[in-house]
Coordinates of C-alpha atoms and ligand atoms in Angstrom, one line a residue:
M1 CA -41.0 91.8 16.7
T2 CA -39.3 89.3 15.7
A3 CA -39.1 86.5 18.2
Q4 CA -36.4 85.9 20.3
F5 CA -36.1 82.8 22.2
P6 CA -32.8 82.9 24.3
F7 CA -32.0 79.4 23.1
D8 CA -28.4 76.5 24.3
C9 CA -29.1 73.2 23.0
S10 CA -27.5 70.9 25.0
Y11 CA -29.5 67.7 24.7
A12 CA -27.6 68.2 20.9
R13 CA -24.1 68.0 22.0
L14 CA -24.5 64.4 23.5
P15 CA -23.6 61.6 21.3
E16 CA -25.0 61.4 18.3
R17 CA -26.7 58.1 19.4
F18 CA -28.6 60.1 22.0
F19 CA -31.1 61.4 19.4
T20 CA -31.6 61.8 15.7
R21 CA -31.5 65.5 13.7
Q22 CA -35.0 66.2 12.6
A23 CA -37.0 69.2 11.1
P24 CA -40.7 69.6 11.9
A25 CA -42.8 69.3 8.7
T26 CA -44.2 72.2 7.8
V27 CA -47.9 72.2 8.0
A28 CA -50.9 73.5 5.5
A29 CA -52.4 76.0 7.4
P30 CA -52.0 76.8 11.0
R31 CA -53.9 78.5 13.4
L32 CA -53.1 80.4 17.0
I33 CA -55.7 78.9 19.2
A34 CA -53.5 79.4 22.7
V35 CA -50.2 81.0 23.8
N36 CA -49.4 81.4 27.7
H37 CA -47.9 84.8 27.2
A38 CA -46.6 84.7 31.2
L39 CA -44.6 81.3 30.6
A40 CA -43.4 83.2 27.5
A41 CA -42.2 86.2 29.3
R42 CA -40.9 83.7 32.1
L43 CA -38.9 81.8 29.5
G44 CA -36.7 84.3 28.3
I45 CA -38.9 84.3 25.4
T46 CA -40.1 87.3 22.9
L47 CA -43.2 86.4 20.4
P48 CA -44.2 88.3 17.5
D49 CA -47.8 90.5 17.7
D50 CA -49.0 88.7 14.8
A51 CA -50.9 85.9 16.0
A52 CA -50.1 84.3 12.9
E53 CA -47.0 85.0 12.4
I54 CA -46.9 83.1 16.6
A55 CA -48.7 80.3 14.8
Q56 CA -45.6 79.7 11.6
I57 CA -43.8 79.2 14.5
F58 CA -45.7 76.8 17.3
S59 CA -46.6 74.9 14.1
G60 CA -43.2 74.1 13.1
N61 CA -43.6 75.8 9.5
A62 CA -41.2 78.8 11.2
L63 CA -37.7 77.9 13.3
P64 CA -36.9 80.2 15.8
H65 CA -33.4 81.0 15.2
G66 CA -30.8 79.1 17.1
A67 CA -33.0 76.2 17.2
D68 CA -31.2 72.3 16.8
P69 CA -34.6 70.2 16.0
L70 CA -34.3 66.7 17.0
A71 CA -36.1 63.9 17.7
Q72 CA -35.0 62.0 21.5
V73 CA -34.4 57.9 21.6
Y74 CA -36.2 56.2 24.2
A75 CA -36.7 52.8 25.2
G76 CA -39.5 51.4 28.4
H77 CA -41.6 49.9 29.8
Q78 CA -45.6 50.1 28.9
F79 CA -48.4 48.1 30.9
G80 CA -44.7 46.1 32.2
G81 CA -43.3 45.1 28.3
W82 CA -40.8 45.7 27.2
S83 CA -39.8 48.1 24.2
P84 CA -36.1 47.9 23.4
Q85 CA -37.0 51.5 21.0
L86 CA -39.6 53.8 21.2
G87 CA -38.1 57.7 21.0
D88 CA -39.6 61.1 20.3
G89 CA -42.0 59.2 17.5
R90 CA -44.5 62.5 16.9
A91 CA -42.3 65.2 19.1
I92 CA -39.5 67.4 17.8
L93 CA -37.5 68.6 20.8
L94 CA -36.9 72.6 18.9
G95 CA -34.3 72.5 22.4
E96 CA -33.5 74.5 25.0
V97 CA -33.9 77.8 26.9
L98 CA -32.2 79.7 29.3
A99 CA -34.5 81.6 31.1
P100 CA -33.4 85.5 32.3
D101 CA -33.3 83.3 36.3
G102 CA -30.6 80.1 34.4
A103 CA -33.0 78.1 34.7
R104 CA -32.7 75.8 31.4
F105 CA -36.2 74.5 29.7
D106 CA -36.6 72.1 26.8
I107 CA -39.6 72.9 24.3
Q108 CA -40.6 70.9 22.3
L109 CA -43.7 70.3 19.8
K110 CA -45.8 67.9 19.7
G111 CA -47.6 66.3 16.4
S112 CA -45.0 67.7 14.2
G113 CA -44.5 65.4 12.0
R114 CA -42.7 61.7 11.6
T115 CA -39.5 60.7 12.9
P116 CA -37.0 57.6 13.0
Y117 CA -38.6 56.2 16.4
S118 CA -42.3 57.5 14.1
R119 CA -42.6 53.1 13.9
M120 CA -46.8 52.8 12.7
G121 CA -47.7 56.4 13.5
D122 CA -48.5 59.1 11.1
G123 CA -46.5 61.9 13.6
R124 CA -49.0 63.7 14.6
A125 CA -51.7 64.7 17.0
A126 CA -54.9 65.5 17.0
L127 CA -56.7 68.6 18.8
G128 CA -58.4 66.8 21.1
P129 CA -55.8 65.5 22.9
V130 CA -53.9 68.5 22.4
L131 CA -56.4 70.6 24.0
R132 CA -56.3 68.1 27.1
E133 CA -52.6 68.3 27.8
Y134 CA -53.1 72.0 27.3
I135 CA -56.0 72.6 30.4
I136 CA -54.7 69.8 32.3
S137 CA -50.9 70.7 32.5
E138 CA -51.2 74.5 33.3
A139 CA -54.5 73.4 36.1
M140 CA -51.5 71.1 37.6
A141 CA -49.4 73.2 37.3
A142 CA -52.1 76.3 38.9
L143 CA -52.5 73.1 41.9
G144 CA -49.0 73.5 42.8
V145 CA -47.8 70.1 41.1
P146 CA -44.7 70.6 39.8
T147 CA -45.0 69.5 36.4
T148 CA -44.2 70.1 31.6
R149 CA -46.0 73.2 30.1
A150 CA -48.1 74.1 28.0
L151 CA -46.2 77.0 25.7
A152 CA -48.6 77.1 22.5
A153 CA -51.2 74.7 20.8
V154 CA -52.0 75.7 17.4
T155 CA -54.3 73.2 14.0
T156 CA -52.6 72.0 11.1
G157 CA -55.3 73.3 8.6
E158 CA -55.0 69.7 8.4
I159 CA -56.2 66.0 9.3
V160 CA -55.7 63.6 10.9
L161 CA -57.3 60.4 11.3
R162 CA -58.1 58.3 14.2
E163 CA -60.9 56.3 14.9
R164 CA -62.5 59.3 12.5
A165 CA -61.2 62.3 10.7
L166 CA -60.2 64.9 13.2
P167 CA -59.1 68.6 12.6
G168 CA -54.5 67.9 13.9
A169 CA -52.6 69.9 16.0
V170 CA -49.5 70.7 17.1
F171 CA -48.7 71.8 20.9
T172 CA -45.7 72.9 22.4
R173 CA -44.3 71.3 25.6
V174 CA -42.3 73.0 27.6
A175 CA -40.5 71.2 30.7
A176 CA -37.2 70.9 32.8
S177 CA -36.1 67.4 30.8
H178 CA -37.7 65.0 29.1
I179 CA -34.7 62.3 30.3
R180 CA -37.2 59.9 30.9
I181 CA -36.5 56.6 32.8
G182 CA -36.9 55.2 29.2
T183 CA -33.7 56.9 28.8
F184 CA -31.5 54.9 30.5
Q185 CA -33.6 52.0 30.0
Y186 CA -32.7 52.2 26.4
F187 CA -28.8 52.8 26.9
A188 CA -28.9 50.0 29.3
A189 CA -30.6 47.0 27.1
R190 CA -27.6 48.1 24.8
R191 CA -24.4 47.5 27.7
D192 CA -23.8 51.0 26.1
T193 CA -22.3 52.2 29.0
E194 CA -20.3 54.6 27.9
A195 CA -23.3 56.7 26.9
L196 CA -25.8 55.4 30.5
A197 CA -22.3 57.1 32.0
A198 CA -22.8 59.9 30.3
L199 CA -26.7 60.3 31.1
C200 CA -25.7 60.0 34.0
D201 CA -23.5 63.1 34.2
Y202 CA -25.9 65.3 32.0
T203 CA -28.7 64.2 34.0
I204 CA -26.7 65.4 37.7
A205 CA -25.8 68.8 35.8
R206 CA -29.1 69.7 34.7
H207 CA -31.6 68.5 37.7
Y208 CA -29.3 67.5 41.1
P209 CA -25.9 69.3 40.6
A210 CA -26.0 68.1 45.1
A211 CA -26.2 64.3 43.3
D212 CA -22.8 62.3 44.3
G213 CA -23.2 59.6 41.1
P214 CA -25.5 56.9 40.1
L215 CA -26.4 56.2 43.9
G216 CA -27.2 60.0 44.4
L217 CA -29.0 60.5 41.4
L218 CA -31.5 57.7 42.3
D219 CA -32.0 58.5 45.0
A220 CA -32.6 61.9 44.2
V221 CA -35.3 61.5 42.0
I222 CA -36.4 58.8 44.5
A223 CA -37.6 61.9 45.9
A224 CA -38.9 63.9 43.9
Q225 CA -41.3 61.1 42.7
A226 CA -42.2 60.1 46.7
R227 CA -43.8 64.3 46.8
L228 CA -44.6 63.7 43.0
I229 CA -46.7 61.0 43.6
A230 CA -48.4 61.7 46.6
Q231 CA -48.9 65.2 45.6
W232 CA -50.8 63.6 42.7
M233 CA -52.9 61.6 45.7
G234 CA -54.2 64.2 47.0
L235 CA -55.8 65.6 44.5
G236 CA -57.8 63.3 43.1
F237 CA -55.0 62.5 40.1
I238 CA -54.7 59.9 37.6
H239 CA -52.5 59.0 36.1
G240 CA -53.8 56.3 33.4
V241 CA -50.3 55.5 32.1
M242 CA -47.0 55.5 33.9
N243 CA -45.5 53.7 32.2
T244 CA -41.2 54.3 31.8
D245 CA -40.5 56.0 28.7
N246 CA -43.2 58.0 30.8
M247 CA -41.8 58.9 34.0
T248 CA -39.0 61.9 33.9
L249 CA -36.4 62.0 36.6
S250 CA -36.4 65.7 37.1
G251 CA -40.0 64.4 38.8
E252 CA -42.0 66.4 37.2
T253 CA -46.0 65.3 36.0
I254 CA -45.5 64.6 31.5
D255 CA -47.6 63.0 29.6
Y256 CA -51.3 63.4 29.1
G257 CA -53.4 61.3 28.2
P258 CA -55.7 59.8 29.1
C259 CA -55.4 60.7 32.5
A260 CA -57.5 62.2 34.2
F261 CA -59.3 63.6 38.4
M262 CA -61.4 62.0 39.8
D263 CA -65.2 62.6 40.9
E264 CA -66.6 60.6 43.7
Y265 CA -63.6 59.1 45.1
H266 CA -62.2 55.6 44.9
P267 CA -59.6 53.8 45.7
D268 CA -59.7 51.2 42.6
T269 CA -60.6 54.2 39.7
V270 CA -59.0 54.3 36.6
F271 CA -60.5 55.8 33.3
S272 CA -58.3 54.7 30.3
S273 CA -59.8 52.7 27.7
I274 CA -56.6 51.4 27.5
D275 CA -55.8 49.6 31.3
Q276 CA -57.3 46.8 31.4
F277 CA -56.7 45.3 34.4
G278 CA -56.8 49.0 36.3
R279 CA -52.7 49.0 36.8
Y280 CA -51.8 52.3 37.1
A281 CA -55.9 52.8 38.7
Y282 CA -55.3 55.6 41.5
A283 CA -54.1 53.7 44.7
N284 CA -51.5 51.6 42.7
Q285 CA -50.4 54.8 42.1
P286 CA -47.1 54.8 44.7
Q287 CA -46.5 50.5 44.3
I288 CA -46.1 51.5 40.0
A289 CA -42.9 54.2 40.9
V290 CA -41.6 51.9 42.7
W291 CA -41.3 49.9 39.6
N292 CA -40.7 52.2 37.4
L293 CA -37.1 53.3 40.1
A294 CA -36.3 49.6 40.1
Q295 CA -35.8 50.0 36.6
L296 CA -33.6 53.3 36.2
A297 CA -32.1 51.3 38.8
T298 CA -31.6 48.5 37.4
A299 CA -30.5 50.7 34.4
L300 CA -27.7 52.1 36.0
L301 CA -26.5 49.1 37.6
P302 CA -23.9 48.8 35.1
L303 CA -21.6 52.2 36.1
I304 CA -21.5 50.9 39.4
P305 CA -17.3 49.1 39.6
D306 CA -18.7 46.8 42.4
R307 CA -21.6 44.8 41.5
E308 CA -22.5 43.3 44.2
A309 CA -22.1 45.9 46.6
G310 CA -23.9 48.1 44.0
I311 CA -27.2 45.7 43.7
D312 CA -27.4 45.8 48.0
S313 CA -26.7 49.8 47.6
F314 CA -29.9 50.2 45.6
T315 CA -32.2 48.0 46.9
A316 CA -31.4 49.8 50.3
A317 CA -33.0 52.9 48.5
I318 CA -35.6 51.0 46.0
N319 CA -37.0 50.4 49.4
G320 CA -36.9 53.7 51.1
F321 CA -39.4 55.2 48.5
S322 CA -42.0 53.3 50.5
D323 CA -40.8 55.7 53.8
R324 CA -40.7 58.4 51.5
F325 CA -43.7 58.7 49.8
D326 CA -45.9 58.1 53.7
A327 CA -44.3 61.0 54.6
A328 CA -45.4 63.0 51.9
W329 CA -48.7 61.1 51.6
D330 CA -48.8 62.2 55.6
G331 CA -48.3 66.0 55.2
V332 CA -50.5 65.9 52.1
L333 CA -53.6 64.7 54.8
R334 CA -52.6 66.8 57.2
A335 CA -52.6 69.9 55.0
K336 CA -55.8 69.2 53.9
L337 CA -57.4 68.4 57.6
G338 CA -55.9 71.3 58.6
L339 CA -53.4 69.8 61.2
A340 CA -50.3 72.4 61.4
T341 CA -48.7 70.1 63.9
Q342 CA -48.4 66.1 64.2
A343 CA -50.4 63.8 66.6
E344 CA -50.5 60.2 67.1
G345 CA -54.0 58.7 65.0
D346 CA -53.7 61.9 62.2
G347 CA -53.1 59.1 59.6
V348 CA -55.9 57.6 61.2
L349 CA -57.9 59.8 61.5
A350 CA -57.3 60.4 57.1
R351 CA -57.2 56.9 56.7
D352 CA -60.5 57.0 58.0
L353 CA -62.4 59.9 56.3
L354 CA -61.8 58.1 53.1
A355 CA -62.9 55.2 53.3
I356 CA -66.1 56.8 54.5
M357 CA -65.5 58.9 50.9
A358 CA -65.1 56.2 49.3
A359 CA -68.5 54.7 50.8
N360 CA -70.5 57.4 50.6
S361 CA -69.7 58.1 46.4
A362 CA -68.9 61.4 48.0
D363 CA -66.6 63.3 46.4
F364 CA -63.2 64.0 46.4
T365 CA -62.8 68.0 45.7
N366 CA -65.8 69.2 47.4
T367 CA -65.9 66.9 50.0
F368 CA -63.0 68.3 51.1
R369 CA -63.0 71.6 49.6
A370 CA -66.6 71.7 52.0
L371 CA -64.4 70.5 54.9
S372 CA -61.6 73.7 54.3
G373 CA -64.6 76.9 54.7
P374 CA -66.1 78.3 57.7
D375 CA -69.1 75.7 57.6
P376 CA -67.6 72.3 58.2
R377 CA -70.7 70.4 58.3
S378 CA -71.7 71.1 55.1
A379 CA -69.3 68.0 53.6
R380 CA -71.9 65.6 54.8
D381 CA -74.2 66.9 51.9
Q382 CA -71.3 65.4 49.5
L383 CA -72.2 61.6 50.7
I384 CA -75.4 59.4 50.3
D385 CA -76.4 58.5 53.6
P386 CA -74.6 62.5 56.0
T387 CA -74.5 60.8 58.4
A388 CA -71.5 58.0 57.8
L389 CA -70.4 61.7 58.5
D390 CA -71.2 62.6 61.5
P391 CA -68.4 60.1 64.4
W392 CA -66.3 61.1 62.4
L393 CA -66.1 65.4 62.1
A394 CA -66.9 65.1 65.8
R395 CA -63.2 62.9 66.3
W396 CA -61.4 65.7 64.5
H397 CA -63.2 69.1 65.6
E398 CA -61.8 67.4 68.6
R399 CA -58.2 66.9 67.0
L400 CA -59.4 70.8 66.2
A401 CA -58.6 71.8 69.8
T402 CA -55.7 70.2 70.2
E403 CA -53.8 73.0 67.1
P404 CA -52.3 75.5 68.6
R405 CA -53.6 77.7 65.3
A406 CA -56.5 79.8 65.3
A407 CA -59.3 78.6 63.3
V408 CA -59.0 81.9 61.1
D409 CA -55.9 80.8 59.7
R410 CA -56.5 76.8 59.9
I411 CA -59.2 77.5 57.1
A412 CA -57.1 79.7 55.5
A413 CA -54.5 77.1 54.5
M414 CA -56.9 74.5 54.2
Q415 CA -58.2 76.5 51.4
G416 CA -54.9 77.0 50.1
A417 CA -54.1 72.4 50.1
N418 CA -58.1 72.4 49.2
P419 CA -58.7 73.5 45.6
A420 CA -61.9 74.7 44.5
R421 CA -62.0 73.5 40.8
I422 CA -60.2 70.8 39.2
P423 CA -60.4 69.9 35.9
R424 CA -63.3 68.2 35.4
N425 CA -63.1 65.1 33.0
H426 CA -67.2 66.4 31.5
R427 CA -66.3 70.3 31.7
V428 CA -62.9 69.0 29.7
E429 CA -64.7 66.8 27.8
E430 CA -66.5 69.5 26.9
A431 CA -64.3 71.6 25.4
I432 CA -62.5 69.5 23.0
A433 CA -66.6 69.3 21.8
A434 CA -66.7 72.5 20.6
A435 CA -63.9 73.1 19.4
I436 CA -63.5 69.9 17.1
S437 CA -66.7 72.3 16.2
D438 CA -64.2 75.4 16.1
D439 CA -65.5 77.1 18.7
F440 CA -63.1 77.5 21.4
A441 CA -64.8 79.2 24.2
A442 CA -65.2 76.8 26.2
F443 CA -61.6 76.2 26.4
E444 CA -61.5 79.6 27.1
R445 CA -64.1 80.4 30.0
L446 CA -62.3 76.8 31.5
M447 CA -58.5 77.5 30.8
A448 CA -60.2 80.9 32.8
A449 CA -62.2 78.8 35.3
L450 CA -59.0 76.9 36.8
A451 CA -56.0 79.7 36.1
M452 CA -57.0 80.2 40.7
P453 CA -58.2 76.7 42.0
Y454 CA -57.7 77.7 45.7
D455 CA -59.7 81.3 44.7
E456 CA -62.6 81.2 45.8
D457 CA -65.3 82.5 43.1
P458 CA -69.1 82.4 42.9
A459 CA -68.9 83.4 39.3
L460 CA -67.1 79.4 39.0
A461 CA -69.3 78.5 40.9
A462 CA -70.4 75.6 38.2
Y463 CA -67.1 74.8 37.9
A464 CA -66.7 73.8 41.4
Q465 CA -69.8 70.7 39.9
P466 CA -69.6 66.9 39.3
P467 CA -71.4 65.8 37.0
S468 CA -74.3 65.5 36.6
E469 CA -75.7 60.9 35.5
G470 CA -75.5 62.0 31.7
E471 CA -72.4 64.1 31.5
R472 CA -70.5 61.4 32.7
V473 CA -67.2 60.0 31.3
T474 CA -66.5 57.0 32.7
A475 CA -63.4 55.9 30.1
T476 CA -60.7 58.6 28.3
F477 CA -58.3 57.6 25.3
C478 CA -54.7 57.9 24.6
G479 CA -53.2 61.2 22.7
T480 CA -51.6 58.7 19.9
Ligands
AMP501 P1 -47.3 57.6 24.7 O1 -48.7 56.8 24.0 O2 -47.5 59.4 24.3 O3 -46.5 57.8 25.7 O4 -46.6 57.2 23.4 C1 -45.2 56.2 23.1 C2 -45.7 56.2 22.2 O5 -45.3 55.7 21.2 C3 -44.0 56.8 22.0 O6 -43.1 56.9 21.3 C4 -44.4 58.4 20.7 O7 -44.0 58.4 20.5 C5 -45.8 57.0 19.7 N1 -46.0 58.0 19.8 C6 -47.2 57.4 19.8 N2 -47.8 58.3 18.6 C7 -48.4 58.5 18.2 C8 -47.7 59.4 16.1 N3 -49.0 59.6 16.3 N4 -47.2 59.6 15.4 C9 -45.8 58.4 15.5 N5 -46.2 58.1 17.4 C10 -46.1 57.9 18.4
MG502 MG1 -45.1 59.0 26.5

């Protein structure tokens, strides 16, 4: 069978200054590591049966028919500092596919060579970051979080030079789109109002057809991001590089660089080796989202004819983030605690639990999962001082007694809100280390363990274990 991609490349029809047409570089000896057949089917993509032919496509060596490859331009605030020009420095958008249900998705190769936006970079990706993105983005999807997806990973048969020589790889990313806050900032910074208007119209048509103009778009993005970040936090996820070029208009999580899921709960947790001041710490994520969304508002402002009125309504929209986030976060916490109804004091109950967990180095995932089982008292074992949980357990049981839902239904619902398995850092690192030595078994086992994260499976108990002292990963590194 030959490859068939239902391409319809709408971004390529935008004005020329939105991108540079650029074919992916060819690579020496592509080899297929992983291909996501379920996702390919969902997208309406037909792939050849032969792994070598699939590797040709997802390495950039063989362009599928109908592709219109290009590198997108954007700008962004990185760790608060302004970069007037970024853009796809190591990524090529092959085009968009229209899935059988009519949904539109970007198909992007990452690590496929230099582009006009590469600056000092080599345009390549190392195997480690490629596998990291593959594992974590698919785990996020399985956990029910809006995210870009992984369609394929291949090695290139070439070496890339980082701190040391590493196997090169190409990652194929699927996204609702790659429109970022930084895409708007790029045109706003150039006072290119015409391009800004075209981008605004395009984004509304693609993602929020019901939105009315720039304010409607801003509002929709604020709502989507508030929900997204509440979901991240409910899973102990730390993005690690919430720069404005890494925040999508679609509301999908994008750019899995130095991200990580917490083992022990602490609100100040930072993993990223480049996040020296903890700007993107776990508990800072909502504030950073507001800051980023304010940059989006600023970028959209030139589209409002009456500037003063625009400032007022945009400010009101930005100020609305915190209520939206609080509502989403309360909903996440209620689900985690198995509360189907709302009552005064639920928020305090949840926050008190988190405070006890933080004071007792409790594993975030396992504490909530233990509370979701038939023996919630087993959650005590997650704490340094198990007795610290007793008064809280009594309060929670009192609150549960006011719930109309049967215990068995509550337990089922809680198990659907509190995963048994997350991509723990030490497991991700273990899979990457083995893969660099050309052994992909740990990667494959990890992918299988994370496919149904809410299902109880005793055979996968090892993947629910926090790291031992020697396995603990304290810093994660960017994909560059
Ligand atoms: P990221 O840290 O992945 O969000 O990337 C930030 C910017 O650096 C983007 O414009 C990337 O395209 C660019 N970049 C990162 N790594 C490379 C690389 N190896 N070669 C060229 N550009 C890169
Ligand atoms: Mg990025």
